[in-house]
Amino acid sequence: MSSSAVEPSVFNVAVAPPDALFGVLAAYKADPSPQKVDVSVGAYRDNSGKPWVLPVVKKVDAVLKDDPTLDHEYLPITGLPDFTSSSAKLVLGSNADAIKNDRVASVQTISGTGANHLGALFLSRHPPTTSSGPTTVYISSPTWPNHKQIFANVGIAVKEYPYFDPKTLGLDINGFLAALESAESGSIILLHACAHNPTGVDPTEDQWKQIAEVIVRKKLFPFFDCAYQGFASGDLDRDAWAIRYFLSKGLELLVCQSFAKNFGLYGERAGALHVVSATKEISTAVKSQLAVLQRSEISNPPAYGARIVAKVLNDPTLFNEWTGDLKTMSGRIKEMRKALYDKLVELGTPGTWNHIVDQIGMFSFTGLTPSQVAKITKEYHVYLTSNGRISMAGLNTNNIDYFAQAVDSVVRTA
């Protein structure tokens, strides 16, 4: 045998399909057109289409850089205590009984993705005792694509519940409730706390109450993903309303929390997982098991983003500045929603477009079909995901007219 011959590999593996979202982004970056528009990626942009570092983050960043007491030592396995405790108060409420009675196990994670993974992994090892069979998670149809893969990767069966009604471009509350009614006791129900991704359609408070009633009666387990608190409406308490309502019903539950969007700390990967248990003793046991799982996967979470968040959440002056930054971001998104709606109405674009302003948060499910998406990308250099979801943050006063005209054209012809 020639010395240059290649031995067969021990790996029997095929090339995985590329991530659809990042494939769209790559195509956008490679497009030389000066008119190209990116409304695909869920990251905030200012009116110039540029990333925006929150002023309060800039201020804290400068303070941390000049702090002679800071070092680069490991954080505890469960994270920075000032970060996890203040994060829990932010999302659960500073006066929550669960916090006062030490029934919350909080662990710092690799942003919201890490929180979802650690929560799913924990439940795969320690499923709800009300479960009568193999653990199953119900996710909305549609949902953030990572949800399905995260749970499947830890061996939890994934089912879907109806959520988005393509006829009304709103919530299919009847289908949602019917799916909960048919779910086995102990099933995990994954819920978007606010600013549903990808649809931008949230239940009303009355609808949340209906959802909670079925979950309580059927002994289902709520698993909240909270990636947009304060970013969705500009009101931190309003965006956490559903979680706090479920807590008021005495439910044990799990909350995944991300600070990517509401602090603009996308690359710092700051997040937390909060598990609310029935007793202090169970909570202590839960946290110990979370630490065991965390140790074997990442050992210790990253410090820098958590330090920024902790500094802001624990300083009243900085906190107030942050809430102003949140209103700036959420306010611009709302302005773009209204501007797009007004322009489509002005153009007489076929169809109804009130869903653009009725939806909330970073994303909007436009109702564009895959063929219309393909056409708008090919002919107008507008980049979005094939399901018609757009990031409202990608729109600004410089491209809103062009985008609306492109939508109008493809709706009429595709």
PDB file of C-alpha atoms in Angstrom, residues 127-133 184-187 218-221:
ATOM      1  CA  PRO A 127     -38.797  14.638  35.205  1.00  0.00           C
ATOM      2  CA  PRO A 128     -41.916  16.013  36.912  1.00  0.00           C
ATOM      3  CA  THR A 129     -43.269  13.424  39.360  1.00  0.00           C
ATOM      4  CA  THR A 130     -46.752  13.984  37.934  1.00  0.00           C
ATOM      5  CA  SER A 131     -45.598  12.389  34.672  1.00  0.00           C
ATOM      6  CA  SER A 132     -47.172   8.993  34.014  1.00  0.00           C
ATOM      7  CA  GLY A 133     -44.787   7.983  31.237  1.00  0.00           C
ATOM      8  CA  GLU A 184     -50.575  13.748  29.483  1.00  0.00           C
ATOM      9  CA  SER A 185     -50.168  14.780  33.113  1.00  0.00           C
ATOM     10  CA  GLY A 186     -46.594  15.879  33.811  1.00  0.00           C
ATOM     11  CA  SER A 187     -45.933  16.999  30.256  1.00  0.00           C
ATOM     12  CA  LYS A 218     -54.049  18.916  34.042  1.00  0.00           C
ATOM     13  CA  LYS A 219     -50.923  18.995  36.258  1.00  0.00           C
ATOM     14  CA  LEU A 220     -48.682  20.126  33.412  1.00  0.00           C
ATOM     15  CA  PHE A 221     -45.252  21.717  33.957  1.00  0.00           C
TER      16      PHE A 221
END
